Short mmCIF file of C-alpha atoms (C1' of nucleotides) in Angstrom, two decimals:
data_model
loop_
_atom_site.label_atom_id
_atom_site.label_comp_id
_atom_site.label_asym_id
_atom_site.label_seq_id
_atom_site.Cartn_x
_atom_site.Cartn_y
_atom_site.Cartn_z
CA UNK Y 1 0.00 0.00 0.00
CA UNK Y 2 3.04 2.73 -1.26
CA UNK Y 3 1.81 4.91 -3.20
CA UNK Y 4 -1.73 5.52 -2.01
CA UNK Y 5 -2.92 8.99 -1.42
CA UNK Y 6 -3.68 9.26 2.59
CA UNK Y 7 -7.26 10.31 1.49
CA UNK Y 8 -7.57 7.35 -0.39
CA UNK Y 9 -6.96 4.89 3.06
CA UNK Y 10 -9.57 6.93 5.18
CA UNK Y 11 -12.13 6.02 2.52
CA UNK Y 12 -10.49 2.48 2.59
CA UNK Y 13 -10.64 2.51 5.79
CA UNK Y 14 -13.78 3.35 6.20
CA UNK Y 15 -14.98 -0.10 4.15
CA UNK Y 16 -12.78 -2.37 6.46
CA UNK Y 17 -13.03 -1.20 10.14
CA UNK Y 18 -16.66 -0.73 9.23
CA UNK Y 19 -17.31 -4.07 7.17
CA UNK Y 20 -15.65 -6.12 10.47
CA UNK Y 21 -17.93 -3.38 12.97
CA UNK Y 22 -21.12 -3.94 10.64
CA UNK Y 23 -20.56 -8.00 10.73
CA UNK Y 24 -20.00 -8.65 14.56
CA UNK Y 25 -22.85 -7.11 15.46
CA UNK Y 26 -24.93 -8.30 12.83
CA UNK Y 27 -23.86 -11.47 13.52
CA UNK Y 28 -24.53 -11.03 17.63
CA UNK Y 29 -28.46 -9.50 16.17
CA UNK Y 30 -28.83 -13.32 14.63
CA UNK Y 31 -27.47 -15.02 17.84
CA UNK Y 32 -29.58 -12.98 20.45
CA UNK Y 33 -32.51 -14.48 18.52
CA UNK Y 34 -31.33 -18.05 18.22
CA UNK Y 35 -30.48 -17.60 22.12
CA UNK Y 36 -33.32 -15.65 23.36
CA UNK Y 37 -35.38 -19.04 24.08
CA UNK Y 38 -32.17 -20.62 26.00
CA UNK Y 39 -32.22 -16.88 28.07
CA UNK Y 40 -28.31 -16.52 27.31
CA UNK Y 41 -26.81 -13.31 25.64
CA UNK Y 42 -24.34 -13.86 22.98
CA UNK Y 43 -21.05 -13.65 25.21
CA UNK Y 44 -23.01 -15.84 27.91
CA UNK Y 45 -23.30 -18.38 25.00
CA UNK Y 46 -19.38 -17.62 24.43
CA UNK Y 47 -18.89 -18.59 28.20
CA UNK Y 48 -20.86 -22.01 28.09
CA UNK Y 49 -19.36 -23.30 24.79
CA UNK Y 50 -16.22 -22.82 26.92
CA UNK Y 51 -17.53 -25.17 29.96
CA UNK Y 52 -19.43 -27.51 28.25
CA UNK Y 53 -15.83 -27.77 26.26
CA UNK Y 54 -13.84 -27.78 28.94
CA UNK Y 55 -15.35 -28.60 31.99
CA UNK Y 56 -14.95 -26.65 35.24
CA UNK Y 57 -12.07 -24.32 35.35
CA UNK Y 58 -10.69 -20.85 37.05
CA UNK Y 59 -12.47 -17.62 35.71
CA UNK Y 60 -8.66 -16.96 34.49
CA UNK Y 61 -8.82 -19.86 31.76
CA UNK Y 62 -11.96 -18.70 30.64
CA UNK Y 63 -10.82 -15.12 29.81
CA UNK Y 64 -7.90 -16.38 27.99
CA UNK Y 65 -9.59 -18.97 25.94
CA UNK Y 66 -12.17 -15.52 25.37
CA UNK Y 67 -9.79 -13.48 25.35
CA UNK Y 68 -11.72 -11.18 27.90
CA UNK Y 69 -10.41 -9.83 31.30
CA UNK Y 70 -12.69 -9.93 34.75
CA UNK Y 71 -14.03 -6.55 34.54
CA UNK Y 72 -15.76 -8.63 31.87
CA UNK Y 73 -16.23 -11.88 33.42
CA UNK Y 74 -16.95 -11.21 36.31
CA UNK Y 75 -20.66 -10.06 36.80
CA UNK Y 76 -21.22 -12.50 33.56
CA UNK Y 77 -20.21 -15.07 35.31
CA UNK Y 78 -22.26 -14.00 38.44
CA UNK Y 79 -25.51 -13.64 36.38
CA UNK Y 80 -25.03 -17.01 34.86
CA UNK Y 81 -25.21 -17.82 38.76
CA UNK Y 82 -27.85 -16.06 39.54
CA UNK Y 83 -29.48 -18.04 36.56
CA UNK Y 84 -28.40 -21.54 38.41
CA UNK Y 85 -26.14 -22.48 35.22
CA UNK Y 86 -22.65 -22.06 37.40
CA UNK Y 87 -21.26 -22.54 40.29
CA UNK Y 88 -18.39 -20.10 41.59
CA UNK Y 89 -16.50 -20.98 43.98
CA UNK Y 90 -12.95 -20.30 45.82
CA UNK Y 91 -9.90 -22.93 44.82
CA UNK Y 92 -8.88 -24.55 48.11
CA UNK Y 93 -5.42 -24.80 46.42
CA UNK Y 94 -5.30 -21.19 45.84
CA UNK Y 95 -7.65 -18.91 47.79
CA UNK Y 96 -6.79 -16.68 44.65
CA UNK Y 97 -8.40 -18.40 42.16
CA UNK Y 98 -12.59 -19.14 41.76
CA UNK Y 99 -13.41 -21.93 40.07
CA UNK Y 100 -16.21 -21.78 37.68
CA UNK Y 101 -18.84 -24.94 37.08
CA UNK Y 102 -21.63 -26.37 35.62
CA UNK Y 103 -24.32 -26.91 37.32
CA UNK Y 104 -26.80 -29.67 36.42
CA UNK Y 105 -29.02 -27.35 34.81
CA UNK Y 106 -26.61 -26.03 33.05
CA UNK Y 107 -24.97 -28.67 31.83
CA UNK Y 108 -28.80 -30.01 30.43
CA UNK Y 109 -28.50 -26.61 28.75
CA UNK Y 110 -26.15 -27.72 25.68
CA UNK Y 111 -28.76 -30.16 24.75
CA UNK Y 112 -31.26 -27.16 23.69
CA UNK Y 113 -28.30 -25.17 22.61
CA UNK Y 114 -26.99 -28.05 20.46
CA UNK Y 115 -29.60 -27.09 17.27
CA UNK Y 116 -27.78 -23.38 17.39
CA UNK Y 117 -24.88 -23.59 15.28
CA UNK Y 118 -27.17 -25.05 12.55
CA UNK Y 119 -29.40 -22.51 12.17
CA UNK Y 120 -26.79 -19.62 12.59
CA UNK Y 121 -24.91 -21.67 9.78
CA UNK Y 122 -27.92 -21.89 7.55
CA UNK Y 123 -28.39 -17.63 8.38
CA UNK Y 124 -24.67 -16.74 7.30
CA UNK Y 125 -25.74 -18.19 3.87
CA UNK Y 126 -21.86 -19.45 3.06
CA UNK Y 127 -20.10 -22.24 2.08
CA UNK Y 128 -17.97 -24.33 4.56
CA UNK Y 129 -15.07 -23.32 2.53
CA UNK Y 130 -15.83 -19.57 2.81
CA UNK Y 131 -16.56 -20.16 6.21
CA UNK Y 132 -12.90 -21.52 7.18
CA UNK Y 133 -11.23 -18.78 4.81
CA UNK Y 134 -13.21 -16.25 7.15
CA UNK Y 135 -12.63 -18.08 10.21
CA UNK Y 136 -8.57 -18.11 8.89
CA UNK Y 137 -7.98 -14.16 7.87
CA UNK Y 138 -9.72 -13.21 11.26
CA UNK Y 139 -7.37 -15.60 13.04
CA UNK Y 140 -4.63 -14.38 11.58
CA UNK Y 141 -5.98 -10.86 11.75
CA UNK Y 142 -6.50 -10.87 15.49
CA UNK Y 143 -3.29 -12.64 15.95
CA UNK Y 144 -1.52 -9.88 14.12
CA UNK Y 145 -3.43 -7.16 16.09
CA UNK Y 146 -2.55 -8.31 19.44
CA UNK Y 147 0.97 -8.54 18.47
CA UNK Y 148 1.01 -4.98 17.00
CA UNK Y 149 -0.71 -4.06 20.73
CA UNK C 1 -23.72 -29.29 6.17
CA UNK C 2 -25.78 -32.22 6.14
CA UNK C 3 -24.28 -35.40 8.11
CA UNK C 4 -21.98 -33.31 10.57
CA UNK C 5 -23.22 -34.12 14.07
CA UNK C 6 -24.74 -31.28 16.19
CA UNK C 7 -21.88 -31.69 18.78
CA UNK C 8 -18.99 -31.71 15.90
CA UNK C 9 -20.60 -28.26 15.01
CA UNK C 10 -21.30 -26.66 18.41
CA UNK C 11 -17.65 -26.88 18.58
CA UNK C 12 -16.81 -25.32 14.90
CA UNK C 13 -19.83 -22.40 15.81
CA UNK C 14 -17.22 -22.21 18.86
CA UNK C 15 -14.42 -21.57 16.52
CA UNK C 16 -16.00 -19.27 13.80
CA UNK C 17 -17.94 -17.05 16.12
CA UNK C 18 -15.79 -16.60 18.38
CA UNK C 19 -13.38 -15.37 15.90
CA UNK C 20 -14.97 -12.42 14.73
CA UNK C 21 -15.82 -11.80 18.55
CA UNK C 22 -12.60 -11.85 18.77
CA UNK C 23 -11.33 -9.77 15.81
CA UNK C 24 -14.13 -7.35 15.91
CA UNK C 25 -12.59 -6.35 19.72
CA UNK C 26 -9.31 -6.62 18.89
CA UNK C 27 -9.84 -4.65 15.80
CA UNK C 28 -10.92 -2.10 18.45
CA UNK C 29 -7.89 -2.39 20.59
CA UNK C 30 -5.67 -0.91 17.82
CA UNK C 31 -7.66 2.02 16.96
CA UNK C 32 -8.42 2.81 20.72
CA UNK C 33 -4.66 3.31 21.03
CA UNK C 34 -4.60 5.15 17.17
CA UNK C 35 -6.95 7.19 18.48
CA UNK C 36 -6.09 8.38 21.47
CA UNK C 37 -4.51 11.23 20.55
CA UNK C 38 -7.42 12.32 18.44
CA UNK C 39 -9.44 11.83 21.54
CA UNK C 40 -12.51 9.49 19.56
CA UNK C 41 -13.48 6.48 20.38
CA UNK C 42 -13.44 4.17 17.57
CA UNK C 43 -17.53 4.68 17.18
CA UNK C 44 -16.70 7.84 17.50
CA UNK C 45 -14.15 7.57 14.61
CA UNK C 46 -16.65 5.85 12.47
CA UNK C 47 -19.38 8.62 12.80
CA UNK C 48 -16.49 11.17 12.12
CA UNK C 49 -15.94 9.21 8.92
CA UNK C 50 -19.48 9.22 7.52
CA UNK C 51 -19.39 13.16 8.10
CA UNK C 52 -15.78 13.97 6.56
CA UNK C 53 -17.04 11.80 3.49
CA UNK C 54 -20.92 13.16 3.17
CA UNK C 55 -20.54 16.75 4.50
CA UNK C 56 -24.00 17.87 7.00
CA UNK C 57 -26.57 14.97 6.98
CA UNK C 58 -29.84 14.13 9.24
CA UNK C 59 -29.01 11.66 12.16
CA UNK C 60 -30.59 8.94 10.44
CA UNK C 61 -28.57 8.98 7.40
CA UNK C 62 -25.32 8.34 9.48
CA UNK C 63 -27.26 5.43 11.20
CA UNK C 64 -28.21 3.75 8.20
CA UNK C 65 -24.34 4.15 6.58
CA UNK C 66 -23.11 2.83 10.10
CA UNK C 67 -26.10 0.10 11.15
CA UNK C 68 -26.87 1.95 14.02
CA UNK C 69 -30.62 3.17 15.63
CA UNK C 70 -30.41 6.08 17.63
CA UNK C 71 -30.58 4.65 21.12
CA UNK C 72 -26.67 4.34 20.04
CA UNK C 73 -26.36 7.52 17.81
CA UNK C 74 -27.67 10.01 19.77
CA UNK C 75 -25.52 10.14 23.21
CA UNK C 76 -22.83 9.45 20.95
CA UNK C 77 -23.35 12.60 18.50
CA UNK C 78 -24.01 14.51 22.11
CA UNK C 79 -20.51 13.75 23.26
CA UNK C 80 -19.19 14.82 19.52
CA UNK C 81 -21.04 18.01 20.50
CA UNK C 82 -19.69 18.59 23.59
CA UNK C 83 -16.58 17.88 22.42
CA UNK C 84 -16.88 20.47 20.17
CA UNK C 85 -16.10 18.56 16.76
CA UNK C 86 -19.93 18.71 15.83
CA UNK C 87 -23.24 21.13 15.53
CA UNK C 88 -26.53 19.11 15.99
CA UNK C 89 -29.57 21.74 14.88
CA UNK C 90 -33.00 20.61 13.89
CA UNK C 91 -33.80 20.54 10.26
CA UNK C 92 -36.10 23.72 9.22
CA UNK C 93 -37.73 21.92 6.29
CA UNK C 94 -38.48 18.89 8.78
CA UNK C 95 -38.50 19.81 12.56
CA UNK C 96 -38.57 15.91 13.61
CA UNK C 97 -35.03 15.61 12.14
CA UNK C 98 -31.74 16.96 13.72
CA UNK C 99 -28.66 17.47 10.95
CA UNK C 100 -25.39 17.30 12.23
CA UNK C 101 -22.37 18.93 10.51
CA UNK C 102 -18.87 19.63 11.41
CA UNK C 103 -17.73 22.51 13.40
CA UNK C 104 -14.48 23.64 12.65
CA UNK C 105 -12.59 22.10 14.51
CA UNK C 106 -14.58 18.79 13.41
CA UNK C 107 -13.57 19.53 9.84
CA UNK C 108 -9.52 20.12 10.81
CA UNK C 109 -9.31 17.28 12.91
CA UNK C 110 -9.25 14.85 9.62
CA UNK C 111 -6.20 16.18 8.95
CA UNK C 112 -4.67 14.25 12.35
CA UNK C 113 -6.68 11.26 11.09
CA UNK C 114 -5.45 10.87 7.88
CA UNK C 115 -2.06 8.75 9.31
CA UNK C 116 -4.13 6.19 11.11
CA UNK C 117 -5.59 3.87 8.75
CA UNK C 118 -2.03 3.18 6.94
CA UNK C 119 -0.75 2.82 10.92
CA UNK C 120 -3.97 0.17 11.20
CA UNK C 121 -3.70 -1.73 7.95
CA UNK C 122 0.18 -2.23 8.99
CA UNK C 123 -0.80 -3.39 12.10
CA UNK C 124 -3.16 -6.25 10.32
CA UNK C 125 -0.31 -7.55 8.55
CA UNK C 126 -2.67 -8.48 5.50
CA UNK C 127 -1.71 -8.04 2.00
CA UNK C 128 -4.47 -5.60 0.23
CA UNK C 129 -5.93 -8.50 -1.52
CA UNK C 130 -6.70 -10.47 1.59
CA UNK C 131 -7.96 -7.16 2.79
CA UNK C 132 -10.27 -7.33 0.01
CA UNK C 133 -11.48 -10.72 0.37
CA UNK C 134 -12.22 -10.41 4.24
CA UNK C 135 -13.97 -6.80 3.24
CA UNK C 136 -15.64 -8.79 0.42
CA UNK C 137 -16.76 -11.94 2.98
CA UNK C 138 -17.77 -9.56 5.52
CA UNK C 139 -20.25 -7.63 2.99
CA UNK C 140 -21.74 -10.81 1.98
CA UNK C 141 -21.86 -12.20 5.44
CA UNK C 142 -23.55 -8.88 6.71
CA UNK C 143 -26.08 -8.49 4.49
CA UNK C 144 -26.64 -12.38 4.78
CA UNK C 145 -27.57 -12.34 8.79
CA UNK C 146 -29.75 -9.36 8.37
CA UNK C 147 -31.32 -10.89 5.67
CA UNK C 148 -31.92 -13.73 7.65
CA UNK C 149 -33.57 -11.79 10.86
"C1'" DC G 1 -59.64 19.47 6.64
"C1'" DA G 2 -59.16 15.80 10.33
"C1'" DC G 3 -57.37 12.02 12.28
"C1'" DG G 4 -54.77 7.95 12.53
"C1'" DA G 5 -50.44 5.80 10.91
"C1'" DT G 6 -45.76 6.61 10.22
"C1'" DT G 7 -41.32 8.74 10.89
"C1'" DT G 8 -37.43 10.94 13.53
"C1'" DA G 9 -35.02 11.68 17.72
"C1'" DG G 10 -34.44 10.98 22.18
"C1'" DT G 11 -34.83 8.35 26.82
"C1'" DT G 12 -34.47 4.39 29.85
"C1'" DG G 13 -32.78 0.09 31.27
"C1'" DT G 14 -29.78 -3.98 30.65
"C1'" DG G 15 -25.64 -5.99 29.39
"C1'" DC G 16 -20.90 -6.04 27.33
"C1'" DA G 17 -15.88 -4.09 26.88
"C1'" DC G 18 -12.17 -2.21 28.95
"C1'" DA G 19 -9.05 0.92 31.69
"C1'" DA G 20 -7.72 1.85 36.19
"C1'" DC G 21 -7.88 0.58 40.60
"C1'" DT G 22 -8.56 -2.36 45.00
"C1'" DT G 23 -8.27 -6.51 47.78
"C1'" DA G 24 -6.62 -10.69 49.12
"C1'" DG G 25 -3.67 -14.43 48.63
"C1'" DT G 26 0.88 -16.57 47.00
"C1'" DG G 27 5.69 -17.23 46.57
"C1'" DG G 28 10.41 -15.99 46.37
"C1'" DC G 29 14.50 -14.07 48.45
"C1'" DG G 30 17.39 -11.86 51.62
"C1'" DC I 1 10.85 -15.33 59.28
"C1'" DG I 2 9.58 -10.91 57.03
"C1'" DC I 3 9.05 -8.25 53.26
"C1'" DC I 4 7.94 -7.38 48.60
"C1'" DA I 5 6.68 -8.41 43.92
"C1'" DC I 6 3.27 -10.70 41.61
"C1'" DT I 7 -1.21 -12.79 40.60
"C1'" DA I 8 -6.50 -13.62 40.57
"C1'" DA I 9 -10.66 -11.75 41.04
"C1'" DG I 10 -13.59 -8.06 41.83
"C1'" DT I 11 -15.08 -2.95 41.67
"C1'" DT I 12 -15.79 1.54 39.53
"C1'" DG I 13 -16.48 4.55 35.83
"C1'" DT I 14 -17.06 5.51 30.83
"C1'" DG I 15 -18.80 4.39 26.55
"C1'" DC I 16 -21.16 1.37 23.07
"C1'" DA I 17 -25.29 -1.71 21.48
"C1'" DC I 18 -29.87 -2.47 21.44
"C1'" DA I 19 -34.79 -3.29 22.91
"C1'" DA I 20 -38.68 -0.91 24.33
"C1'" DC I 21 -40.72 3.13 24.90
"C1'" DT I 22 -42.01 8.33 24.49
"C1'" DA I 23 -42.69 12.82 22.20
"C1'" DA I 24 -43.26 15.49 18.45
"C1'" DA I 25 -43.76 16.36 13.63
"C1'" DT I 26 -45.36 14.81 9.11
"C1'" DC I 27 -48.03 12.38 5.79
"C1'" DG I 28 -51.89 10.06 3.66
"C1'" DT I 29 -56.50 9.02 3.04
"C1'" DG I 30 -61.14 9.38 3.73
#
DNA sequence: CACGATTTAGTTGTGCACAACTTAGTGGCG
DNA sequence: CGCCACTAAGTTGTGCACAACTAAATCGTG
């Protein structure tokens, strides 16, 4: 990108922040609705994918794998509680550290979340290759950011 | 996407929502600290866009150019005001809209912006064309999802 | 012309994101 | 042992996103 005119990149740059702005939240517009009957916000959704993954694990592990810190986590995590879908409670190993579970309910939870992906899937009207080529630039996009951070 | 099992693709919804989660925050990261100096925030940025590029438009024209209602837009044009970079005034011709236009300061501070989107696109690491394509899958995943709602 | 539907902004309430800070616990090192 | 740096989680404050609602102006149709 040498020899373009700085006038040029603002209108460039217009497209791209606002293409990547535009599509996360349109794409959080189509999740709220799939989750609305489950009662779980998009980033709540994030959270459980994580557990039902992963099992129980310290609010720490979760904001790495989400890449979110606990300013964040924490009163997620404590209305997911309040919901009766975790547990929190303190590591006996390390008074630090809270551990974060499933409980029953929400472990039954995946089952009506399992029919989600599908019908997101079937909304984003791509292919599975166009999928993964998305799913790769951003990777590599985010991965580049954070460096450059 | 017809014989993968449910489970097989709660993980892969894992992968490819999370991603632009992911990217779509990081994304922000870079042009919170890009910005700073400017003193937007990167909505901020975006509105400031739509105005440098359009010139003195209603409230709901920058909404529809930036996917936003005006439970967003308005505080956020009302900190642009205070900030001095903006005039809001209600239209003559139609007293139920409010046009916003640059001050003058508003119009002069493009000049500072006009470094940051080559200081961005460096940070992405992407060559333009796979700028393209992810501007290209974007679009088409955008207008896909609100199809869908 | 009148009145009901529509349109444009704005307000309110909830939740997320993040910076900056606080609190409490851990672990190393002199 | 005692002190200090570090770490995990939580708190506070600001701003964005959006649903649901309100207020006011406009438009269309009878």
């Amino acid at each position: 990108m040498p020899d373009v005119p700085d006038a040029e990149l603002l209108r460039l740059d217009h497209q791209v922040c606002f293409s990547l702005h535009a599509a996360s939240r349109a794409f959080g517009g189509v999740y709220r609705d799939a989750l609305k009957d489950l009662g779980l916000t998009y980033p709540q959704y994030l959270a459980m994918l994580v557990l039902w993954e992963d099992g129980p694990q310290p609010v720490k592990a979760i904001g790495e794998r989400l890449r979110l810190d606990s300013g964040t986590l924490s009163p997620l995590l404590k209305r997911l509680e309040t919901a009766g879908l975790v547990r929190r409670e303190r590591s006996a190993a390390d008074e630090r550290s809270v551990t974060v579970q499933l409980t029953d309910a929400g472990s039954e939870l995946r089952e009506r979340a399992l029919p989600v992906p599908r019908r997101i899937l079937s909304s984003t009207g791509m292919t599975v290759e166009e999928i993964l080529t998305l799913q790769g630039l951003l990777g590599r996009l985010t991965g580049a950011l954070d460096e450059a951070q």
